[in-house]
mmCIF file of C-alpha atoms and ligand atoms in Angstrom:
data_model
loop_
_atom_site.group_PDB
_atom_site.id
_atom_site.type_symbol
_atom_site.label_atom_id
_atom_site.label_comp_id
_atom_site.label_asym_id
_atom_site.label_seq_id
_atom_site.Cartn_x
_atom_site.Cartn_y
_atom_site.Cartn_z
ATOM 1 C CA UNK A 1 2.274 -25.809 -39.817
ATOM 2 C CA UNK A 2 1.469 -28.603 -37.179
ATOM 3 C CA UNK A 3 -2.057 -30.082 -37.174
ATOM 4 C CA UNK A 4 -4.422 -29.129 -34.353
ATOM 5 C CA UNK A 5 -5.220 -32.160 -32.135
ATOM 6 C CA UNK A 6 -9.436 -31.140 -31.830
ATOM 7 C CA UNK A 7 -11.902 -29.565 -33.018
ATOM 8 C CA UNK A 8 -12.637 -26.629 -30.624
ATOM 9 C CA UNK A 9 -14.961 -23.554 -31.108
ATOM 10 C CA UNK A 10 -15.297 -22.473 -27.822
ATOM 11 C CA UNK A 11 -14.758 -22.386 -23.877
ATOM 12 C CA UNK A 12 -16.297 -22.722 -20.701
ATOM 13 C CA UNK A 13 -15.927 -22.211 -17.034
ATOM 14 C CA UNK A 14 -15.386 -25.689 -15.023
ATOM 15 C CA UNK A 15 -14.075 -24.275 -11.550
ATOM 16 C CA UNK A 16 -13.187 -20.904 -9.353
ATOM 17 C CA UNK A 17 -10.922 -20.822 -6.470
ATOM 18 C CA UNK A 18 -9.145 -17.692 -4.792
ATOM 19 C CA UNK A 19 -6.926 -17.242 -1.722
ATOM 20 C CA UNK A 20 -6.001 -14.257 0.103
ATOM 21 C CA UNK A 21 -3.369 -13.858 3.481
ATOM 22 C CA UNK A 22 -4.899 -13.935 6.709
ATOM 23 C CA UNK A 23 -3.305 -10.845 8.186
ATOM 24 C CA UNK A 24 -6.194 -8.218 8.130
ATOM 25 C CA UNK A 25 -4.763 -3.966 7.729
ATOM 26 C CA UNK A 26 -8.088 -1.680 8.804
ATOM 27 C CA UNK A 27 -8.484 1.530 7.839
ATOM 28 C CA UNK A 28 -8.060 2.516 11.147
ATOM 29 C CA UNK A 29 -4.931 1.059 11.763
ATOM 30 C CA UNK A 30 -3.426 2.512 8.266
ATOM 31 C CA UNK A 31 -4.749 6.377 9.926
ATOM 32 C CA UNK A 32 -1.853 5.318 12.535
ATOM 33 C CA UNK A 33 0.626 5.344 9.662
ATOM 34 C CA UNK A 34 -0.163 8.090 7.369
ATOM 35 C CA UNK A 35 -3.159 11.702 7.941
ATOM 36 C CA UNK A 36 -6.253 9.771 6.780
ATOM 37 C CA UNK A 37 -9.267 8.637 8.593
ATOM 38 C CA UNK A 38 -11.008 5.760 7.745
ATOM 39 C CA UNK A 39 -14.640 7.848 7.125
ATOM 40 C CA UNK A 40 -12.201 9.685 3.880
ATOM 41 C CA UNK A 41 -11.353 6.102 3.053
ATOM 42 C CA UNK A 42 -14.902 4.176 3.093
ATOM 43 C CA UNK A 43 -16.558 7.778 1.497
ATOM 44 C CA UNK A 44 -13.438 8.083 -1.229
ATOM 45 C CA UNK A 45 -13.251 4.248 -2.033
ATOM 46 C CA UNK A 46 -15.384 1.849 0.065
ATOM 47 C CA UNK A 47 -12.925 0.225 1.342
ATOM 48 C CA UNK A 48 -12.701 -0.785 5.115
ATOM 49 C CA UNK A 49 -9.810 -3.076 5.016
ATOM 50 C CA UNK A 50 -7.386 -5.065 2.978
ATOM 51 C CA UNK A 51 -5.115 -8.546 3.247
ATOM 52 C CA UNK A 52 -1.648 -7.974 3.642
ATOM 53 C CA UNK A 53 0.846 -11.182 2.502
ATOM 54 C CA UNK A 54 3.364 -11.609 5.430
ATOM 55 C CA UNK A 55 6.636 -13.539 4.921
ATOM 56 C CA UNK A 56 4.143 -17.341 4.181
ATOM 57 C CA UNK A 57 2.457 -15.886 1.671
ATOM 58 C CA UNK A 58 4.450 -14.891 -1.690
ATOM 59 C CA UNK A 59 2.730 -14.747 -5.324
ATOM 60 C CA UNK A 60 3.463 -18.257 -5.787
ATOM 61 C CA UNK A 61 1.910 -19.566 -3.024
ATOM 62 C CA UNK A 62 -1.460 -17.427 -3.192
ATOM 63 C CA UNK A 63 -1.836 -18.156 -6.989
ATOM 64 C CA UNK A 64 -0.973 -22.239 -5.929
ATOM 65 C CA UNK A 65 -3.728 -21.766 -3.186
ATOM 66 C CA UNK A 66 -6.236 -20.547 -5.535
ATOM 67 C CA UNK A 67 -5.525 -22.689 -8.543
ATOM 68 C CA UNK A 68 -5.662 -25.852 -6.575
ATOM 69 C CA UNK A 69 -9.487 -24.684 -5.445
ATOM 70 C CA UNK A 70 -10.321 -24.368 -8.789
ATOM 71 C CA UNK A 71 -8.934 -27.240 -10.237
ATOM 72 C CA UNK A 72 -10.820 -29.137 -7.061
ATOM 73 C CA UNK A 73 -14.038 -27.599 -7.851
ATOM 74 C CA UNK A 74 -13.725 -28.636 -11.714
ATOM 75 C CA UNK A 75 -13.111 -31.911 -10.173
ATOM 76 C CA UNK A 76 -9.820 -32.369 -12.661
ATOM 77 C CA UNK A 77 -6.937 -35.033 -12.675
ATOM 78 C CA UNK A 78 -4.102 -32.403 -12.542
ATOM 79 C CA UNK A 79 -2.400 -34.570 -15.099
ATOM 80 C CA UNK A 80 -5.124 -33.292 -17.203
ATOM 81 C CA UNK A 81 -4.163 -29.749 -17.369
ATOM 82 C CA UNK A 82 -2.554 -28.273 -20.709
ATOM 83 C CA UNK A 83 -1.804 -24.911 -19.888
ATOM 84 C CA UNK A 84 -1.540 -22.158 -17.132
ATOM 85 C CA UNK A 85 -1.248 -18.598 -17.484
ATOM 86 C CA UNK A 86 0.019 -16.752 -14.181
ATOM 87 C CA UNK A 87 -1.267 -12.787 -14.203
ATOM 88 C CA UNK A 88 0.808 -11.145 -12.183
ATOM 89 C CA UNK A 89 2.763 -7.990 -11.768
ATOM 90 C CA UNK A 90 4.216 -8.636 -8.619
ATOM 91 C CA UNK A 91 6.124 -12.207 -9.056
ATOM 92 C CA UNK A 92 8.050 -13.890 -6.626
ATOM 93 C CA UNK A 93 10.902 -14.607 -9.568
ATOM 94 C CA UNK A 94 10.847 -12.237 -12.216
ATOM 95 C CA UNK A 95 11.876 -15.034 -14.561
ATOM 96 C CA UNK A 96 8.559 -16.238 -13.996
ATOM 97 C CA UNK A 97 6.754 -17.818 -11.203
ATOM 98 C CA UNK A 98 4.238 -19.596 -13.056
ATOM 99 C CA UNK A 99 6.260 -22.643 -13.530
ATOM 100 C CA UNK A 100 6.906 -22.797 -9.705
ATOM 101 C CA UNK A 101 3.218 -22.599 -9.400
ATOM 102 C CA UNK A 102 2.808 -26.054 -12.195
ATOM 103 C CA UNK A 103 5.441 -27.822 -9.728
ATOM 104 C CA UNK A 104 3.647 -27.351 -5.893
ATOM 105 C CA UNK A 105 0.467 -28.088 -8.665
ATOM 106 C CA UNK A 106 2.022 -31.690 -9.784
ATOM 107 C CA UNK A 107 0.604 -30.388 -13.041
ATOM 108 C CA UNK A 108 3.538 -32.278 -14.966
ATOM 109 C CA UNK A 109 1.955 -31.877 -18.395
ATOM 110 C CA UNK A 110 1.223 -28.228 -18.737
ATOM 111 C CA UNK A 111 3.053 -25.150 -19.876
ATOM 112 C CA UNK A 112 3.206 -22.557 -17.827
ATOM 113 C CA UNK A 113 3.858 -19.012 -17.811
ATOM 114 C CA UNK A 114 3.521 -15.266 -16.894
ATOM 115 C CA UNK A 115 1.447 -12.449 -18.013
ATOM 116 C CA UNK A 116 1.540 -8.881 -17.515
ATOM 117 C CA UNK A 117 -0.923 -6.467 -17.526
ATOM 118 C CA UNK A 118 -1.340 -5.142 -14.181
ATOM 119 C CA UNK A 119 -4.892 -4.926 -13.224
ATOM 120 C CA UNK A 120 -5.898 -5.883 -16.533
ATOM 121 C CA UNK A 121 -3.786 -8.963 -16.518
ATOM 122 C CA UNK A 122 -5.908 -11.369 -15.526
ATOM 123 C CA UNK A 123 -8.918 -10.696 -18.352
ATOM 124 C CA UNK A 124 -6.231 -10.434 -20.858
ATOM 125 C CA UNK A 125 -4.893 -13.765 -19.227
ATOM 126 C CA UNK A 126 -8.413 -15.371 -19.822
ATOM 127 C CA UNK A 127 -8.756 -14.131 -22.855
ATOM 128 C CA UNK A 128 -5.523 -15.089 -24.137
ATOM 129 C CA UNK A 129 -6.274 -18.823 -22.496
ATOM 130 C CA UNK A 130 -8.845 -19.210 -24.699
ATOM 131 C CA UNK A 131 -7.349 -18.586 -27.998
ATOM 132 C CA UNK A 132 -4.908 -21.604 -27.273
ATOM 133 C CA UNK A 133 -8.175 -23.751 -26.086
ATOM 134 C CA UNK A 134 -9.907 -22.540 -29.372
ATOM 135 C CA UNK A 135 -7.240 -22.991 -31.305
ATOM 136 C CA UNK A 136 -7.465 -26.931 -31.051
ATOM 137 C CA UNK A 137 -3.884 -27.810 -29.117
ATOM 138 C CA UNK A 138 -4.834 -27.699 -25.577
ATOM 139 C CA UNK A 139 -8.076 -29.064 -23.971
ATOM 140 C CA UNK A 140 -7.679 -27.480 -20.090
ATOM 141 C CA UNK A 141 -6.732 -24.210 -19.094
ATOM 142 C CA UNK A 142 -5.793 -22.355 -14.951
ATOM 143 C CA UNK A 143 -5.544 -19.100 -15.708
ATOM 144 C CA UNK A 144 -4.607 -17.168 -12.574
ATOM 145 C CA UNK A 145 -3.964 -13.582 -11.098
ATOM 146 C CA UNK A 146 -2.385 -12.866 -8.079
ATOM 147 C CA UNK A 147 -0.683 -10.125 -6.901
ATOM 148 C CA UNK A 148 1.412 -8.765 -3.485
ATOM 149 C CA UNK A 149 1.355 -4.971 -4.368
ATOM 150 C CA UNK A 150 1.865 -4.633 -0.712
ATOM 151 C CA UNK A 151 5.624 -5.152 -1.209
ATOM 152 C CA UNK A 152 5.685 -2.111 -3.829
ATOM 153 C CA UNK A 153 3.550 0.182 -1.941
ATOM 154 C CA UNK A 154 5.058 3.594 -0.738
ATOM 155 C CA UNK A 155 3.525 3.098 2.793
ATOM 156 C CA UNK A 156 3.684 6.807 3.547
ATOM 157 C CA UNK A 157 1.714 7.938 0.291
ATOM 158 C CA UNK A 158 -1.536 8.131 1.877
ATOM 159 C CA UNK A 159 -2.880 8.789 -2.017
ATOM 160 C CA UNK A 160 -2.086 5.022 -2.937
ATOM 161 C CA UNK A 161 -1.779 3.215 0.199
ATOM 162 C CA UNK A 162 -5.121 3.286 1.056
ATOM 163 C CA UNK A 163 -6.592 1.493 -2.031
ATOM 164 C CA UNK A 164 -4.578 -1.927 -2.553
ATOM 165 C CA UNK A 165 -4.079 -5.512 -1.070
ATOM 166 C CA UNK A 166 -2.821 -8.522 -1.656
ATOM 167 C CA UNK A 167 -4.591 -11.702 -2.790
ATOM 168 C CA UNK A 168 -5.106 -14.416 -5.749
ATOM 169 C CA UNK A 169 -7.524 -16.304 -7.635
ATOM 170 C CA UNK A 170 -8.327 -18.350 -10.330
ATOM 171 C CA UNK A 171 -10.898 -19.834 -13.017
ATOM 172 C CA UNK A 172 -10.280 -23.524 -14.761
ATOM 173 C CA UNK A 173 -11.535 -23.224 -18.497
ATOM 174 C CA UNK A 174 -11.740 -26.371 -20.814
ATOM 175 C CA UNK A 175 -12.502 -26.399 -24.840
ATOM 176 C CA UNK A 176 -15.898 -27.033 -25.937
ATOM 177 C CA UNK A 177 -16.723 -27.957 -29.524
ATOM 178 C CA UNK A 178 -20.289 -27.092 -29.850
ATOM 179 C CA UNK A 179 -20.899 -23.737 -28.025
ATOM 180 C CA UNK A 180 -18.958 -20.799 -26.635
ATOM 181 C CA UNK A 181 -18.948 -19.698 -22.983
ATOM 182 C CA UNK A 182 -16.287 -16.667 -23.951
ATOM 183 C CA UNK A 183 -19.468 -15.304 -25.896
ATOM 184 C CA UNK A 184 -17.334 -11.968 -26.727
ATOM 185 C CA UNK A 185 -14.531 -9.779 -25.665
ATOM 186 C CA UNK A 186 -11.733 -6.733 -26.425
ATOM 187 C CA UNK A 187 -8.386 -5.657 -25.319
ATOM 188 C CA UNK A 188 -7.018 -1.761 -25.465
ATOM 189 C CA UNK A 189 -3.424 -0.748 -24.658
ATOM 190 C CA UNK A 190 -2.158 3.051 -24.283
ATOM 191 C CA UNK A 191 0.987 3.541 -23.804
ATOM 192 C CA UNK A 192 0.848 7.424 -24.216
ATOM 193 C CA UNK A 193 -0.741 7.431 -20.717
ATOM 194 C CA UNK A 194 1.552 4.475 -19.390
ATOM 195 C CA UNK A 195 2.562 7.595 -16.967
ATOM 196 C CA UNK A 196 -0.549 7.864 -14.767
ATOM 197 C CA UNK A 197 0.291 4.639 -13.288
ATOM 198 C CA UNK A 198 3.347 2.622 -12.968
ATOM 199 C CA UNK A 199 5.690 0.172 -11.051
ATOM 200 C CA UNK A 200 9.044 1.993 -12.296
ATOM 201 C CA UNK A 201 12.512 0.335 -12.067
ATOM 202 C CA UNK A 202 14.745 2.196 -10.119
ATOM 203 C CA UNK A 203 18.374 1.792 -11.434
ATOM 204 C CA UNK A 204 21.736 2.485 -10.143
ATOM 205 C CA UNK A 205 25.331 2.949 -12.164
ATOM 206 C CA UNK A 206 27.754 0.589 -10.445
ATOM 207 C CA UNK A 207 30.980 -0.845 -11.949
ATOM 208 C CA UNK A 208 31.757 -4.513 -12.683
ATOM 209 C CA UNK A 209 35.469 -3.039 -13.552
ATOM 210 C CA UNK A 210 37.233 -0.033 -14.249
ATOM 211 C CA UNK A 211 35.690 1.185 -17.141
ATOM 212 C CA UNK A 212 32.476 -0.721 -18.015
ATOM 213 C CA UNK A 213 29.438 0.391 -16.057
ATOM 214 C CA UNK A 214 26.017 -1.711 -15.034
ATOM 215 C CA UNK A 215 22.348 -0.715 -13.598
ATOM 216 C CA UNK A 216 21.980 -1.722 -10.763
ATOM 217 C CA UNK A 217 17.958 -3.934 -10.365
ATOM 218 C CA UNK A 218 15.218 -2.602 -8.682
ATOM 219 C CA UNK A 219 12.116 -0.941 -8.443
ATOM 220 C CA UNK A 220 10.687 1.934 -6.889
ATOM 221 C CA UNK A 221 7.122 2.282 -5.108
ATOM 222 C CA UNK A 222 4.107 2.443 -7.231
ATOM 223 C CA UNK A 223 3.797 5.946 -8.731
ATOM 224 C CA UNK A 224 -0.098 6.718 -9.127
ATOM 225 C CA UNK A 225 -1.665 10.080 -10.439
ATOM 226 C CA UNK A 226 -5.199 8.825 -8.932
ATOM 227 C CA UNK A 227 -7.380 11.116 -10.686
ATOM 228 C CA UNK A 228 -6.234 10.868 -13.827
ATOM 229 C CA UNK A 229 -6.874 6.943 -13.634
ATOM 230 C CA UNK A 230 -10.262 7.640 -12.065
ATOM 231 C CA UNK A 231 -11.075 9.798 -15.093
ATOM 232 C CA UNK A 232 -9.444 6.952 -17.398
ATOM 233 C CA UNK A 233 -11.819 4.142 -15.945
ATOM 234 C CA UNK A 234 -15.232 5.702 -15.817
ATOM 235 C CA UNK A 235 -14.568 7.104 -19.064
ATOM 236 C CA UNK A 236 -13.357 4.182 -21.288
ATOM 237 C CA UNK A 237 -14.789 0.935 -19.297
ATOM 238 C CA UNK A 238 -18.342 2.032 -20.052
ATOM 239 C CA UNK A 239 -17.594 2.788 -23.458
ATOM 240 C CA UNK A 240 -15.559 -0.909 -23.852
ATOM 241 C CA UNK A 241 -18.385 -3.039 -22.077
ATOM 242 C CA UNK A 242 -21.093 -0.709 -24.311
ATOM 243 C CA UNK A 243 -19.241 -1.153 -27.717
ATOM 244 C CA UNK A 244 -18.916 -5.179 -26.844
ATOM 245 C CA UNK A 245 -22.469 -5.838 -25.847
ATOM 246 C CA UNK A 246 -23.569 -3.836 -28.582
ATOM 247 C CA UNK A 247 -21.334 -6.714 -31.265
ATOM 248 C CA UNK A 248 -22.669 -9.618 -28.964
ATOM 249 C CA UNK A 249 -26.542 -8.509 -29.693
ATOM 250 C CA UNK A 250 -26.778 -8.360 -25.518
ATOM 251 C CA UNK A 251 -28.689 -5.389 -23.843
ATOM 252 C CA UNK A 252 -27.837 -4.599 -20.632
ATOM 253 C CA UNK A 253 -30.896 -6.186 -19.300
ATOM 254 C CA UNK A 254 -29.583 -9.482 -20.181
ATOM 255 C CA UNK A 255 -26.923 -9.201 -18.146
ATOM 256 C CA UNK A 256 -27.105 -11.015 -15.059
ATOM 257 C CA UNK A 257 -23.956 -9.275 -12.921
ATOM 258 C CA UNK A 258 -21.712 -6.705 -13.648
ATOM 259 C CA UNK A 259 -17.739 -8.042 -12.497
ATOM 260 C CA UNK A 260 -15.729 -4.859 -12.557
ATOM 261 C CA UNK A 261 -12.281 -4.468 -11.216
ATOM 262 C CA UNK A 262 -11.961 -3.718 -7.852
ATOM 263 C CA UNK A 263 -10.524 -0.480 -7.590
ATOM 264 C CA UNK A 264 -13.109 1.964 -6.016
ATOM 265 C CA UNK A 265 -16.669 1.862 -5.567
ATOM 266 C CA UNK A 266 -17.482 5.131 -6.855
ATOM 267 C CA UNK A 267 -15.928 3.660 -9.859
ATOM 268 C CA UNK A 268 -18.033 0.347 -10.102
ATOM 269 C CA UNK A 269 -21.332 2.800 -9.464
ATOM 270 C CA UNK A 270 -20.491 5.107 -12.062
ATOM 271 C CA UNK A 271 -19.682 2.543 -14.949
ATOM 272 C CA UNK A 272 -23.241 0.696 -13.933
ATOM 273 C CA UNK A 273 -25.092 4.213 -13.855
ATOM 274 C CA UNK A 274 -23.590 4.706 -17.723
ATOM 275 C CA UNK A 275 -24.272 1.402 -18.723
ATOM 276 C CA UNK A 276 -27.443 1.415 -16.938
ATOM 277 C CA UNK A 277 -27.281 -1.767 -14.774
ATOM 278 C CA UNK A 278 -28.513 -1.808 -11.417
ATOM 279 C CA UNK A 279 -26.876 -1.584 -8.062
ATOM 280 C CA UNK A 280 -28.167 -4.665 -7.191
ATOM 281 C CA UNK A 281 -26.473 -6.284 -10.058
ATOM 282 C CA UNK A 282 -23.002 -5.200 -9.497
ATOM 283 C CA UNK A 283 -20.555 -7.739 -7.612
ATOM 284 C CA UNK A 284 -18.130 -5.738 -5.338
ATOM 285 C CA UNK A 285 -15.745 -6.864 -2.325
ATOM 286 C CA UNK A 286 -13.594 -3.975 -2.376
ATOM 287 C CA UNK A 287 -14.843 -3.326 1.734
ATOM 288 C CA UNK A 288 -12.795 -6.481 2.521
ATOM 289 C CA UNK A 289 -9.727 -6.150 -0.036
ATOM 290 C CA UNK A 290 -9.316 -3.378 -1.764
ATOM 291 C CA UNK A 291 -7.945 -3.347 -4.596
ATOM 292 C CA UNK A 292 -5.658 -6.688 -5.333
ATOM 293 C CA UNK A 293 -5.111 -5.821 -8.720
ATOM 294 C CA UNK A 294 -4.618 -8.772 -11.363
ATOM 295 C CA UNK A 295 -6.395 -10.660 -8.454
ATOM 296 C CA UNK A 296 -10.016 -8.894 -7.945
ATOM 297 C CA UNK A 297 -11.821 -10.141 -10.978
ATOM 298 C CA UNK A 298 -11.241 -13.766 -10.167
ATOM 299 C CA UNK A 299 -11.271 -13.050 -6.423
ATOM 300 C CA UNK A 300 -14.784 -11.610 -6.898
ATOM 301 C CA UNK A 301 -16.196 -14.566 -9.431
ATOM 302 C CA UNK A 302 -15.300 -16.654 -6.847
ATOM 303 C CA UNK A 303 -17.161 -15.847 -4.193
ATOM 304 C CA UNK A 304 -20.268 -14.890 -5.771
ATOM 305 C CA UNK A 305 -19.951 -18.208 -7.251
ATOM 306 C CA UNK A 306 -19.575 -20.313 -3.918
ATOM 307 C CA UNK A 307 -22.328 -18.015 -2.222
ATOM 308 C CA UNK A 308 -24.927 -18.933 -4.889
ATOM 309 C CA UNK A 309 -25.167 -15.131 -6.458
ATOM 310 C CA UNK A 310 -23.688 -16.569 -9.698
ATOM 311 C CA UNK A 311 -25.195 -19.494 -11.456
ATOM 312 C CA UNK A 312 -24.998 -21.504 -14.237
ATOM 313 C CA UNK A 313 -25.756 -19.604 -17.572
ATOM 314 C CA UNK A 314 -25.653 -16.395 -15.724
ATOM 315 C CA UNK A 315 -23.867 -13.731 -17.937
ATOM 316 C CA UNK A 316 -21.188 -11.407 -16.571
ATOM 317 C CA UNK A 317 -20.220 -8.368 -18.172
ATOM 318 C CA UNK A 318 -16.747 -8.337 -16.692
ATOM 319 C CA UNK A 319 -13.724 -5.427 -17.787
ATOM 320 C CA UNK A 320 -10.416 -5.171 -15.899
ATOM 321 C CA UNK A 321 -8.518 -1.668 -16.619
ATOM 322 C CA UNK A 322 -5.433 -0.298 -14.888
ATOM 323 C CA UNK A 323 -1.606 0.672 -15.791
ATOM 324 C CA UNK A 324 0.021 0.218 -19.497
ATOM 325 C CA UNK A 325 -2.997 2.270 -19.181
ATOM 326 C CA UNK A 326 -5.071 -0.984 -20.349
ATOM 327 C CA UNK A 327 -8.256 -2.156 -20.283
ATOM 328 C CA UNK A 328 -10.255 -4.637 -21.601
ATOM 329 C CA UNK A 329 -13.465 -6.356 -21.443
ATOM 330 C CA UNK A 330 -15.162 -10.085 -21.615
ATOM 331 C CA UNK A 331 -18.741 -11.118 -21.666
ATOM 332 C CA UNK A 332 -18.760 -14.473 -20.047
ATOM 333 C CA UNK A 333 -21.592 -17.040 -19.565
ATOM 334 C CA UNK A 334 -21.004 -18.941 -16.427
ATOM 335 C CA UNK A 335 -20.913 -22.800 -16.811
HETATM 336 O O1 LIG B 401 -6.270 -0.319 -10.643
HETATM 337 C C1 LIG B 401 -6.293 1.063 -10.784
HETATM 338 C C2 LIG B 401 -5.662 1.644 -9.557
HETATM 339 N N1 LIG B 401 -5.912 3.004 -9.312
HETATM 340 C C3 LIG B 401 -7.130 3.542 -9.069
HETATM 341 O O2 LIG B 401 -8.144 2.897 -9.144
HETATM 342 C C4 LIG B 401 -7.165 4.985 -8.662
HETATM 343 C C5 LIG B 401 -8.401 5.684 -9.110
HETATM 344 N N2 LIG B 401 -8.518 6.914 -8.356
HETATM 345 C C6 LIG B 401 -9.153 6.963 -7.161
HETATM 346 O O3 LIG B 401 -9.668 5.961 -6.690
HETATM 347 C C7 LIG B 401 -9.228 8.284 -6.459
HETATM 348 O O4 LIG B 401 -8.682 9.295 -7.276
HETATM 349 C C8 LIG B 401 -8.497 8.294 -5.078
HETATM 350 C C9 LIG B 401 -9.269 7.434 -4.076
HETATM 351 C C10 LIG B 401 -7.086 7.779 -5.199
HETATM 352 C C11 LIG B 401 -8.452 9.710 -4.529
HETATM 353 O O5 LIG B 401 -9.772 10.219 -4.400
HETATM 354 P P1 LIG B 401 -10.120 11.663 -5.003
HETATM 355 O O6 LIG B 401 -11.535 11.911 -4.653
HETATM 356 O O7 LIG B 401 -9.737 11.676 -6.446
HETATM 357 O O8 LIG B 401 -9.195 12.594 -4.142
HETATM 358 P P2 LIG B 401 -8.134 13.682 -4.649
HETATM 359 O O9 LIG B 401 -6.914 13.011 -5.159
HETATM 360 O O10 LIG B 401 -8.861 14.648 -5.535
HETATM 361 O O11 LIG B 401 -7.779 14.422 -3.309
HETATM 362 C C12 LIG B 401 -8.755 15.235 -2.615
HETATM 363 C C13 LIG B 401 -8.146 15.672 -1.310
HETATM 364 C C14 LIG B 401 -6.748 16.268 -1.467
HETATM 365 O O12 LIG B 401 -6.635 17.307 -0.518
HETATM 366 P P3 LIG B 401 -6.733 18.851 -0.962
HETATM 367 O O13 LIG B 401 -5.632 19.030 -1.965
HETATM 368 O O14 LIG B 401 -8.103 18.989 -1.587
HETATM 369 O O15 LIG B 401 -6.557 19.586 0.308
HETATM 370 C C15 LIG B 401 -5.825 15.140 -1.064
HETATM 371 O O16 LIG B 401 -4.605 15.585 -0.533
HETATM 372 O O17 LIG B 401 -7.998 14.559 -0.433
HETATM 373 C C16 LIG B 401 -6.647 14.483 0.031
HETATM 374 N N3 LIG B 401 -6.309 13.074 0.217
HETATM 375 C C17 LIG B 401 -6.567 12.434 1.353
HETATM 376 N N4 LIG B 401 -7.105 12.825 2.515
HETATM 377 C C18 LIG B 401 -7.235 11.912 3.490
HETATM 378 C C19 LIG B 401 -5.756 12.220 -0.695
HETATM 379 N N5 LIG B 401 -5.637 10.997 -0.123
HETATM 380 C C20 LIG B 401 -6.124 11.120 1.125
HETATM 381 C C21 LIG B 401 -6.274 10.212 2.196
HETATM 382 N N6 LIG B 401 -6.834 10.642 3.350
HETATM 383 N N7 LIG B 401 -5.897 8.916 2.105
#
């Protein structure tokens, strides 16, 4: 087996960045496209609006955008960087656009790939980061989600349109060797309800000659059975984020914010109500975005960070849950 190169027992958080595209889709403008209004939107969701990527602004670009703020704000040589993790469900090359994303960087000594998870992806990106930093070959970590679900989205479904946008961003994690940052954390898969939510390919029989036979690549708009994932998330997230404080001796009083994904308000209340965490402490942007999928939980961190809410040792109960169905959950102390 080769040797570790340190000593590591932990992470923690150097830098955040995020990006999203400039071109702004209301709710009133979306009520010209499909029978909604934006009062059933904001009541439904809280969402008022939502970033749409036009032809500048692919998954490789928004994730570049929002690594390079992070890796600016951890003040990093980019030579430094071991690894980055791309969460993404909506790549700009399905081989992987990660590696694109280490070029624009300059980050010539990393590794760099892909995760999948849709909105789950980028805790189980962050989590997954930090078993290579613990694991004593890699010192600096960019994990990143971004995702342009506007490409996917069945723009006459006025059940799914509403809710998602597109957007990116990004946390740089380092290996400590005398304390843990990544103070706990779990990841759930199940596939048995995989149908409630899903990105499908859509294949076609063609020919290549005479008697052999191909599919055709592609995908069709996102397929979403939106109570049945509403029921899924307040159900299981409090239950996740309860079982985990309860193994990390935390109370809910000692946490400072909780950073659920951004996929409807009523959702975010509901999951603080159960866990019994106040309004006050519960970080939400979804009235600008929407839901941006492997992109809101960084998104978010962000700019509570660079607005002051978050500080240094604050902790942040943080679970991202979405199609596989997955879900998953991190307590994080930020610094
Ligand atoms: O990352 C995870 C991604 N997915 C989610 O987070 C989805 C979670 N689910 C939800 O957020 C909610 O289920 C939705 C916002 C999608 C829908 O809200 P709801 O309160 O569950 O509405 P519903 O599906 O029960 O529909 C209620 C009514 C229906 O009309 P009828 O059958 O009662 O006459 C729908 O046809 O609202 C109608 N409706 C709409 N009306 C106006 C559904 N979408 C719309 C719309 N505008 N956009």
């Amino acid at each position: 087996m080769e040797e570790t190169k340190f000593n590591q027992i932990g992470v923690s958080f150097k830098g955040s960045g995020s990006y999203v595209p400039d071109q702004i889709l209301t709710n009133q403008e979306i009520s010209q496209k499909v029978d909604t209004s934006d009062e059933w939107i904001k009541s439904r969701t809280g969402i008022s609006e939502r970033r749409i990527s036009s032809s500048g602004d692919n998954v490789t670009d928004m994730g570049y955008k929002a690594a390079l703020t992070a890796i600016e704000m951890a003040n990093w040589d980019i030579k430094t960087i071991d690894l980055i993790i791309l969460a993404t469900s909506t790549p700009h090359d399905l081989f992987g656009s990660a590696p694109a994303i280490q070029s624009k960087l300059g980050a010539c000594n990393a590794v760099a790939f892909d995760l999948t998870a849709a909105c789950s992806g980028f805790l189980f990106a962050l989590i997954t980061a930090s078993q290579f930093l613990k694991g004593g070959n890699f010192q600096r970590a960019v994990v990143i989600g971004a995702d342009q679900l506007s490409s996917y989205i069945d723009w006459n479904d006025r059940r799914s349109c509403i809710l998602f946008g597109d957007g990116a961003g990004a946390l740089a994690i380092e290996a400590t060797n005398d304390f843990d940052n990544l103070i706990g954390f779990d990841m759930r898969t199940d596939g048995e309800r995989g149908s409630f939510l899903n990105l499908p390919s859509n294949n076609n029989k063609d020919l290549i000659i005479d008697n052999i036979d191909f599919l055709t690549g592609g995908f069709s708009p996102i397929q979403m059975n939106g109570q049945e994932v509403y029921k899924f998330a307040v159900r299981e997230v409090p239950i996740i984020l309860d079982k985990l404080l309860k193994k990390t001796n935390y109370s809910s009083e000692k946490v400072d914010w909780l950073l659920l994904h951004q996929a409807n308000q009523r959702i975010l209340d509901s999951v603080g109500d159960r866990l019994k965490i106040p309004r006050e402490k519960i970080l939400s942007n979804l009235e600008k975005y929407g839901n941006t999928s492997a992109a809101t939980i960084p998104l978010m961190m962000d700019e509570a960070i660079r607005n002051s809410s978050i500080k240094k040792n604050d902790i942040i109960a943080t679970s991202g849950f979405g199609a596989g169905l997955s879900w998953g959950a991190a307590l994080i102390k930020w610094g």
